[in-house]
Amino acid sequence: KDVNDFEIVGGIPAKVIGERKVKDLSYKLGRAAWFRWAFMEISIIILTYNSSKYIENLLEKLVEKYKEEIKNRKLEIIVADNASTDATVKKAQAFKEYATVLENGDNYGFAKGNNLAVEKAKGDYIVFLNPDTEIVSGDLFELIKEFDDKKIGIVGGRIIRFNNEQEFSVGETYTFPRVFLLSVGLEEKT
């Protein structure tokens, strides 16, 4: 489902992946850990590799927007670094009051790098952001309300390219004839 009031510029769209089955985890966690888990709503995971050019800006914007939610343990930010050789980790650690920095120790790639962070996440909802993401408008807490409809298991925000054009990341499949018609201007994107 495309939620058009949450915009992202650049990178991969924010994705909220399902609702965690928190009850199933209670037997694995001690009572104190279970209490912490029960109230964390959103875990934002940012996977980095040599992302020093972007990470500071993204973390500044997230902290500015969600400072109270972070302090009230409704939202957490996890930066998972895949063995960057630039200043990414140092810049992320400057936000240690608001974000957890996981140093993976090796470049595990996209899937494993994110999965390592998911194992540490405490939120009921997981949001994946690329380090070059800019949140333009909207609110993650409004976005997760889409899950009130139990038929929905994943949502993504509207993606706006740096030139302010919308990127169509969901919807119908583009066949060769349709791509041709789009490229010569005989059909419009829907």
XYZ file of N, CA and C in Angstrom:
570
model
N 0.850 -1.176 0.000
C 0.000 0.000 0.000
C 0.886 1.225 0.000
N 0.586 2.180 -0.839
C 1.348 3.413 -0.934
C 0.685 4.441 -0.030
N 1.425 4.979 0.897
C 0.900 5.972 1.820
C 1.472 7.307 1.385
N 0.643 8.149 0.796
C 1.137 9.338 0.114
C 1.430 10.525 1.018
N 1.192 10.443 2.312
C 1.503 11.592 3.144
C 2.812 11.406 3.906
N 3.631 10.457 3.499
C 4.950 10.255 4.086
C 5.939 10.225 2.941
N 6.721 11.281 2.802
C 7.597 11.403 1.649
C 9.042 11.181 2.023
N 9.781 10.620 1.086
C 11.199 10.363 1.262
C 11.911 10.813 -0.003
N 13.043 11.483 0.152
C 13.819 11.893 -1.002
C 15.054 11.023 -1.078
N 15.301 10.418 -2.225
C 16.506 9.624 -2.443
C 16.460 8.301 -1.714
N 17.369 7.430 -2.064
C 17.514 6.159 -1.367
C 16.330 5.237 -1.550
N 16.285 4.211 -0.750
C 15.204 3.232 -0.753
C 14.097 3.778 0.137
N 12.845 3.480 -0.171
C 11.763 4.002 0.664
C 11.814 3.416 2.067
N 11.264 4.170 2.983
C 11.100 3.610 4.321
C 10.140 2.448 4.188
N 10.459 1.361 4.779
C 9.585 0.202 4.718
C 9.283 -0.223 6.137
N 8.051 -0.431 6.422
C 7.658 -0.938 7.718
C 7.296 -2.393 7.484
N 8.036 -3.280 8.076
C 7.864 -4.698 7.814
C 7.068 -5.331 8.947
N 5.828 -5.632 8.643
C 4.959 -6.380 9.543
C 4.935 -5.957 10.994
N 4.055 -6.519 11.732
C 4.008 -6.296 13.175
C 4.692 -7.478 13.830
N 5.646 -7.184 14.703
C 6.354 -8.259 15.394
C 5.399 -9.048 16.262
N 5.645 -10.315 16.379
C 4.847 -11.155 17.262
C 5.504 -11.134 18.632
N 5.280 -10.040 19.337
C 5.955 -9.805 20.610
C 5.623 -10.895 21.623
N 4.394 -11.371 21.635
C 4.004 -12.399 22.605
C 4.875 -13.646 22.466
N 5.211 -14.006 21.224
C 6.009 -15.200 20.984
C 7.430 -15.070 21.524
N 7.876 -13.843 21.733
C 9.238 -13.623 22.202
C 9.337 -13.591 23.725
N 8.207 -13.540 24.405
C 8.234 -13.345 25.853
C 8.971 -14.461 26.584
N 8.903 -15.679 26.078
C 9.582 -16.776 26.761
C 11.102 -16.665 26.622
N 11.577 -15.963 25.587
C 13.021 -15.820 25.384
C 13.611 -14.684 26.218
N 12.765 -13.752 26.618
C 13.246 -12.561 27.302
C 12.941 -12.633 28.795
N 13.819 -12.071 29.581
C 13.541 -11.953 31.009
C 12.428 -10.947 31.234
N 11.901 -10.883 32.448
C 10.784 -9.987 32.753
C 11.114 -8.525 32.464
N 12.299 -8.063 32.843
C 12.683 -6.663 32.609
C 12.789 -6.377 31.113
N 13.384 -7.298 30.359
C 13.516 -7.109 28.915
C 12.143 -7.105 28.263
N 11.274 -7.991 28.711
C 9.917 -8.035 28.165
C 9.205 -6.707 28.409
N 9.369 -6.102 29.571
C 8.741 -4.823 29.880
C 9.234 -3.743 28.918
N 10.541 -3.707 28.642
C 11.082 -2.727 27.686
C 10.524 -2.978 26.289
N 10.449 -4.228 25.894
C 9.970 -4.587 24.559
C 8.528 -4.168 24.354
N 7.735 -4.314 25.385
C 6.303 -4.145 25.250
C 5.904 -2.741 24.817
N 6.742 -1.750 25.016
C 6.347 -0.379 24.755
C 7.107 0.283 23.612
N 8.157 -0.309 23.108
C 8.879 0.270 21.979
C 8.040 0.038 20.729
N 7.660 1.106 20.049
C 6.796 0.969 18.883
C 7.581 0.816 17.585
N 8.587 1.664 17.376
C 9.268 1.707 16.082
C 10.776 1.602 16.250
N 11.383 0.748 15.454
C 12.843 0.676 15.344
C 13.213 1.116 13.937
N 14.003 2.173 13.842
C 14.517 2.637 12.553
C 15.899 2.032 12.387
N 16.114 1.337 11.286
C 17.415 0.722 11.008
C 18.013 1.409 9.794
N 19.234 1.893 9.964
C 19.971 2.550 8.886
C 21.248 1.751 8.670
N 21.350 1.071 7.555
C 22.551 0.306 7.227
C 23.517 1.221 6.492
N 24.765 1.256 6.966
C 25.750 2.150 6.361
C 26.984 1.402 5.891
N 27.598 1.956 4.875
C 28.931 1.559 4.431
C 29.525 2.782 3.749
N 30.548 3.344 4.379
C 31.189 4.565 3.866
C 30.141 5.627 3.523
N 29.303 5.930 4.494
C 28.177 6.847 4.311
C 28.358 8.150 5.073
N 29.590 8.532 5.341
C 29.825 9.723 6.163
C 29.256 10.991 5.528
N 29.113 10.994 4.220
C 28.562 12.152 3.512
C 27.094 12.393 3.896
N 26.375 11.341 4.300
C 24.931 11.436 4.515
C 24.459 11.221 5.946
N 25.141 10.392 6.706
C 24.587 9.894 7.970
C 24.294 11.002 8.984
N 25.158 11.985 9.051
C 24.963 13.066 10.015
C 23.666 13.823 9.754
N 23.398 14.148 8.503
C 22.179 14.875 8.150
C 20.930 14.069 8.491
N 20.931 12.786 8.146
C 19.770 11.950 8.434
C 19.529 11.847 9.938
N 20.579 11.589 10.698
C 20.410 11.468 12.152
C 19.952 12.786 12.771
N 20.488 13.899 12.299
C 20.040 15.203 12.808
C 18.547 15.389 12.586
N 18.079 15.077 11.389
C 16.652 15.248 11.061
C 15.770 14.306 11.871
N 16.208 13.054 12.021
C 15.417 12.097 12.801
C 15.337 12.511 14.266
N 16.459 12.934 14.830
C 16.467 13.358 16.234
C 15.617 14.613 16.407
N 15.735 15.534 15.475
C 14.934 16.760 15.536
C 13.436 16.428 15.518
N 13.055 15.499 14.668
C 11.639 15.153 14.511
C 11.116 14.256 15.643
N 11.961 13.349 16.158
C 11.485 12.318 17.087
C 12.200 12.326 18.442
N 12.746 13.444 18.841
C 13.508 13.513 20.097
C 12.688 13.038 21.298
N 11.455 13.493 21.407
C 10.606 13.101 22.544
C 10.264 11.619 22.509
N 9.977 11.105 21.335
C 9.639 9.695 21.196
C 10.840 8.805 21.538
N 12.035 9.268 21.195
C 13.254 8.524 21.543
C 13.437 8.525 23.054
N 13.307 9.692 23.651
C 13.482 9.789 25.115
C 12.425 8.992 25.867
N 11.210 8.914 25.311
C 10.115 8.171 25.942
C 10.070 6.709 25.524
N 11.106 6.262 24.827
C 11.272 4.861 24.422
C 10.110 4.355 23.562
N 9.614 5.220 22.696
C 8.602 4.826 21.718
C 9.255 4.531 20.367
N 10.487 5.035 20.189
C 11.197 4.891 18.934
C 12.682 4.754 19.225
N 13.346 3.900 18.466
C 14.793 3.777 18.577
C 15.405 3.867 17.187
N 16.632 4.341 17.149
C 17.386 4.420 15.906
C 18.594 3.508 16.044
N 18.767 2.629 15.075
C 19.920 1.731 15.059
C 20.687 1.982 13.767
N 21.954 2.360 13.907
C 22.836 2.493 12.754
C 23.698 1.244 12.737
N 23.550 0.440 11.690
C 24.337 -0.787 11.545
C 25.395 -0.527 10.485
N 26.646 -0.522 10.889
C 27.718 -0.187 9.953
C 28.440 -1.437 9.468
N 28.567 -1.546 8.155
C 29.239 -2.674 7.516
C 30.719 -2.372 7.280
N 31.455 -2.113 8.348
C 32.912 -1.936 8.306
C 33.339 -0.775 7.416
N 32.742 0.380 7.619
C 33.131 1.570 6.864
C 34.586 1.923 7.132
N 35.229 2.480 6.125
C 36.621 2.924 6.276
C 36.711 4.445 6.322
N 35.573 5.122 6.246
C 35.565 6.577 6.356
C 35.083 6.972 7.757
N 34.564 8.153 7.918
C 34.171 8.678 9.239
C 32.720 8.362 9.601
N 32.096 7.413 8.943
C 30.682 7.100 9.197
C 30.426 6.767 10.662
N 31.190 5.844 11.211
C 30.957 5.404 12.588
C 31.167 6.559 13.560
N 32.217 7.322 13.370
C 32.501 8.460 14.249
C 31.351 9.463 14.221
N 30.832 9.762 13.037
C 29.719 10.705 12.924
C 28.453 10.133 13.560
N 28.202 8.862 13.388
C 27.020 8.241 13.988
C 27.141 8.197 15.511
N 28.338 7.910 16.008
C 28.535 7.842 17.463
C 28.344 9.198 18.138
N 28.429 10.274 17.386
C 28.156 11.601 17.946
C 26.695 11.716 18.393
N 25.854 10.798 17.928
C 24.433 10.779 18.276
C 24.106 9.655 19.256
N 25.120 9.187 20.003
C 24.929 8.004 20.857
C 23.843 8.188 21.912
N 23.518 9.421 22.250
C 22.425 9.668 23.195
C 21.070 9.277 22.583
N 21.003 9.289 21.256
C 19.740 9.043 20.564
C 19.750 7.813 19.662
N 20.920 7.321 19.334
C 21.012 6.212 18.377
C 22.011 5.174 18.876
N 21.735 3.926 18.577
C 22.648 2.827 18.855
C 23.456 2.566 17.594
N 24.772 2.461 17.738
C 25.632 2.178 16.592
C 26.161 0.755 16.743
N 25.819 -0.078 15.770
C 26.311 -1.455 15.739
C 27.412 -1.540 14.695
N 28.596 -1.925 15.109
C 29.692 -2.105 14.160
C 29.751 -3.589 13.814
N 29.366 -3.904 12.588
C 29.281 -5.297 12.172
C 30.647 -5.963 12.030
N 31.710 -5.187 11.861
C 33.050 -5.766 11.796
C 33.452 -6.260 10.427
N 32.499 -6.367 9.526
C 32.784 -6.810 8.161
C 31.678 -6.247 7.277
N 31.919 -6.221 5.976
C 30.883 -5.781 5.052
C 30.036 -6.997 4.689
N 28.927 -7.148 5.390
C 28.063 -8.309 5.207
C 27.031 -8.134 4.099
N 27.016 -6.996 3.441
C 26.028 -6.758 2.405
C 24.714 -6.267 2.995
N 23.771 -6.018 2.094
C 22.508 -5.397 2.483
C 21.651 -6.288 3.377
N 21.384 -7.498 2.947
C 20.456 -8.366 3.684
C 20.993 -8.735 5.065
N 22.198 -9.297 5.129
C 22.736 -9.728 6.420
C 23.004 -8.529 7.333
N 23.499 -7.430 6.771
C 23.726 -6.236 7.589
C 22.466 -5.753 8.262
N 21.354 -5.714 7.507
C 20.067 -5.321 8.087
C 19.555 -6.365 9.064
N 19.713 -7.643 8.737
C 19.228 -8.702 9.627
C 19.945 -8.682 10.975
N 21.226 -8.362 10.985
C 21.952 -8.245 12.257
C 21.353 -7.140 13.125
N 20.949 -6.045 12.485
C 20.314 -4.952 13.228
C 18.918 -5.336 13.697
N 18.175 -6.052 12.873
C 16.824 -6.483 13.250
C 16.874 -7.351 14.507
N 17.912 -8.180 14.629
C 18.049 -9.019 15.827
C 18.159 -8.182 17.092
N 18.701 -6.976 16.987
C 18.865 -6.093 18.156
C 17.673 -5.163 18.366
N 16.825 -5.027 17.362
C 15.714 -4.081 17.408
C 14.667 -4.495 18.433
N 14.085 -3.507 19.100
C 13.077 -3.754 20.133
C 11.679 -3.332 19.698
N 11.559 -2.668 18.564
C 10.277 -2.116 18.142
C 9.311 -3.152 17.612
N 8.038 -2.828 17.722
C 6.989 -3.661 17.130
C 7.013 -3.539 15.607
N 7.464 -2.393 15.119
C 7.547 -2.124 13.688
C 8.993 -1.785 13.345
N 9.438 -2.277 12.192
C 10.797 -2.055 11.729
C 10.736 -1.151 10.498
N 11.532 -0.100 10.503
C 11.608 0.829 9.379
C 13.042 0.812 8.870
N 13.213 0.492 7.577
C 14.536 0.496 6.971
C 14.714 1.795 6.194
N 15.798 2.514 6.488
C 16.121 3.737 5.756
C 17.539 3.640 5.224
N 17.742 4.136 4.024
C 19.097 4.304 3.516
C 19.689 5.564 4.128
N 21.003 5.632 4.258
C 21.611 6.813 4.889
C 21.415 8.105 4.104
N 21.122 8.031 2.800
C 20.905 9.251 2.027
C 19.437 9.675 1.984
N 18.623 9.083 2.840
C 17.203 9.429 2.927
C 17.029 10.806 3.555
N 16.080 11.548 3.008
C 15.646 12.805 3.616
C 14.146 12.704 3.827
N 13.723 12.836 5.057
C 12.285 12.807 5.343
C 11.759 14.212 5.124
N 10.821 14.337 4.188
C 10.306 15.639 3.792
C 9.061 15.995 4.598
N 8.170 15.035 4.744
C 6.940 15.290 5.488
C 6.398 13.968 6.010
N 5.384 14.058 6.834
C 4.745 12.864 7.358
C 5.298 12.459 8.707
N 4.712 11.423 9.252
C 5.056 10.960 10.590
C 4.980 9.436 10.618
N 6.038 8.799 11.079
C 6.059 7.337 11.140
C 4.945 6.784 12.014
N 4.583 7.493 13.060
C 3.530 7.010 13.946
C 2.166 7.052 13.258
N 1.978 7.964 12.321
C 0.766 7.972 11.498
C 0.834 6.851 10.470
N 2.020 6.628 9.920
C 2.207 5.597 8.906
C 1.857 4.211 9.449
N 2.272 3.916 10.678
C 2.016 2.572 11.206
C 0.544 2.337 11.526
N -0.255 3.374 11.544
C -1.700 3.189 11.737
C -2.317 2.417 10.582
N -1.611 2.388 9.450
C -2.095 1.606 8.305
C -2.245 0.132 8.681
N -1.500 -0.314 9.688
C -1.554 -1.711 10.101
C -2.803 -2.040 10.912
N -3.634 -1.031 11.179
C -4.917 -1.322 11.814
C -5.756 -2.212 10.892
N -5.539 -2.072 9.594
C -6.160 -2.964 8.609
C -5.309 -4.225 8.569
N -5.795 -5.307 9.103
C -5.007 -6.539 9.262
C -4.648 -7.203 7.938
N -5.182 -6.703 6.825
C -4.813 -7.234 5.517
C -3.480 -6.653 5.032
N -2.993 -5.644 5.726
C -1.769 -4.962 5.308
C -0.590 -5.493 6.114
N 0.471 -5.896 5.420
C 1.662 -6.412 6.088
C 2.899 -5.589 5.819
N 2.856 -4.700 4.825
C 4.009 -3.861 4.503
C 3.489 -2.561 3.892
N 4.102 -1.454 4.247
C 3.765 -0.161 3.655
C 5.059 0.543 3.279
N 4.956 1.450 2.359
C 6.115 2.242 1.955
C 5.682 3.658 1.673
N 6.550 4.571 1.966
C 6.257 5.976 1.717
C 6.421 6.336 0.256
N 5.932 7.494 -0.106
C 6.118 8.009 -1.456
C 7.582 8.390 -1.601
N 8.176 8.028 -2.710
C 9.584 8.334 -2.952
C 9.650 9.502 -3.930
N 10.341 10.544 -3.518
C 10.524 11.719 -4.355
C 12.004 11.790 -4.717
N 12.305 11.816 -5.993
C 13.691 11.920 -6.439
C 14.238 13.304 -6.117
N 15.537 13.458 -6.215
C 16.161 14.738 -5.912
C 15.695 15.850 -6.855
N 15.182 15.483 -8.030
C 14.657 16.488 -8.967
C 13.164 16.745 -8.751
N 12.633 16.282 -7.623
C 11.236 16.457 -7.201
C 10.230 15.653 -8.012
N 10.663 14.690 -8.804
C 9.737 13.794 -9.496
C 9.461 12.600 -8.596
N 8.213 12.141 -8.645
C 7.864 10.961 -7.853
C 8.386 9.710 -8.540
N 8.966 8.826 -7.748
C 9.403 7.527 -8.260
C 8.304 6.526 -7.962
N 7.907 5.777 -8.977
C 6.836 4.814 -8.804
C 7.451 3.467 -8.427
N 7.357 3.135 -7.153
C 8.012 1.930 -6.641
C 7.034 0.801 -6.364
N 5.745 1.076 -6.469
C 4.739 0.048 -6.244
C 3.680 0.159 -7.324
N 2.904 -0.860 -7.467
C 1.799 -0.796 -8.411
C 1.940 -1.819 -9.509
N 1.443 -1.447 -10.658
C 1.388 -2.385 -11.768
C 2.774 -2.712 -12.324
N 2.842 -3.805 -13.045
C 4.082 -4.246 -13.658
C 4.268 -3.529 -14.985
N 5.490 -3.150 -15.278
C 5.789 -2.481 -16.533
C 6.255 -3.509 -17.557
N 5.431 -3.740 -18.570
C 5.788 -4.652 -19.652
C 6.586 -3.874 -20.693
N 7.242 -4.581 -21.602
C 8.024 -3.908 -22.636
C 7.174 -2.920 -23.433
N 5.977 -3.318 -23.914
C 5.159 -2.348 -24.667
C 4.810 -1.107 -23.835
N 4.515 -1.291 -22.566
C 4.174 -0.150 -21.715
C 5.375 0.757 -21.512
N 6.555 0.186 -21.296
C 7.768 0.990 -21.140
C 8.021 1.789 -22.416
N 7.835 1.153 -23.570
C 8.024 1.856 -24.841
C 7.053 3.026 -24.954
N 5.770 2.786 -24.680
C 4.778 3.855 -24.764
C 5.084 4.992 -23.790
N 5.530 4.653 -22.584
C 5.925 5.679 -21.619
C 7.112 6.485 -22.130
N 8.092 5.797 -22.720
C 9.317 6.475 -23.152
C 9.081 7.441 -24.311
N 8.070 7.187 -25.139
C 7.786 8.097 -26.247
C 6.629 9.043 -25.915
N 6.162 8.991 -24.674
C 5.165 9.939 -24.220
C 3.733 9.640 -24.637
N 3.462 8.415 -25.055
C 2.100 8.073 -25.484
C 1.233 7.523 -24.361
N 1.834 7.310 -23.202
C 1.076 6.840 -22.042
C 1.646 7.533 -20.811
N 0.768 7.848 -19.869
C 1.210 8.505 -18.652
C 1.396 7.499 -17.539
N 2.313 7.836 -16.620
C 2.487 6.989 -15.425
C 1.246 7.135 -14.571
N 0.852 6.033 -13.948
C -0.337 6.092 -13.073
C 0.072 5.997 -11.643
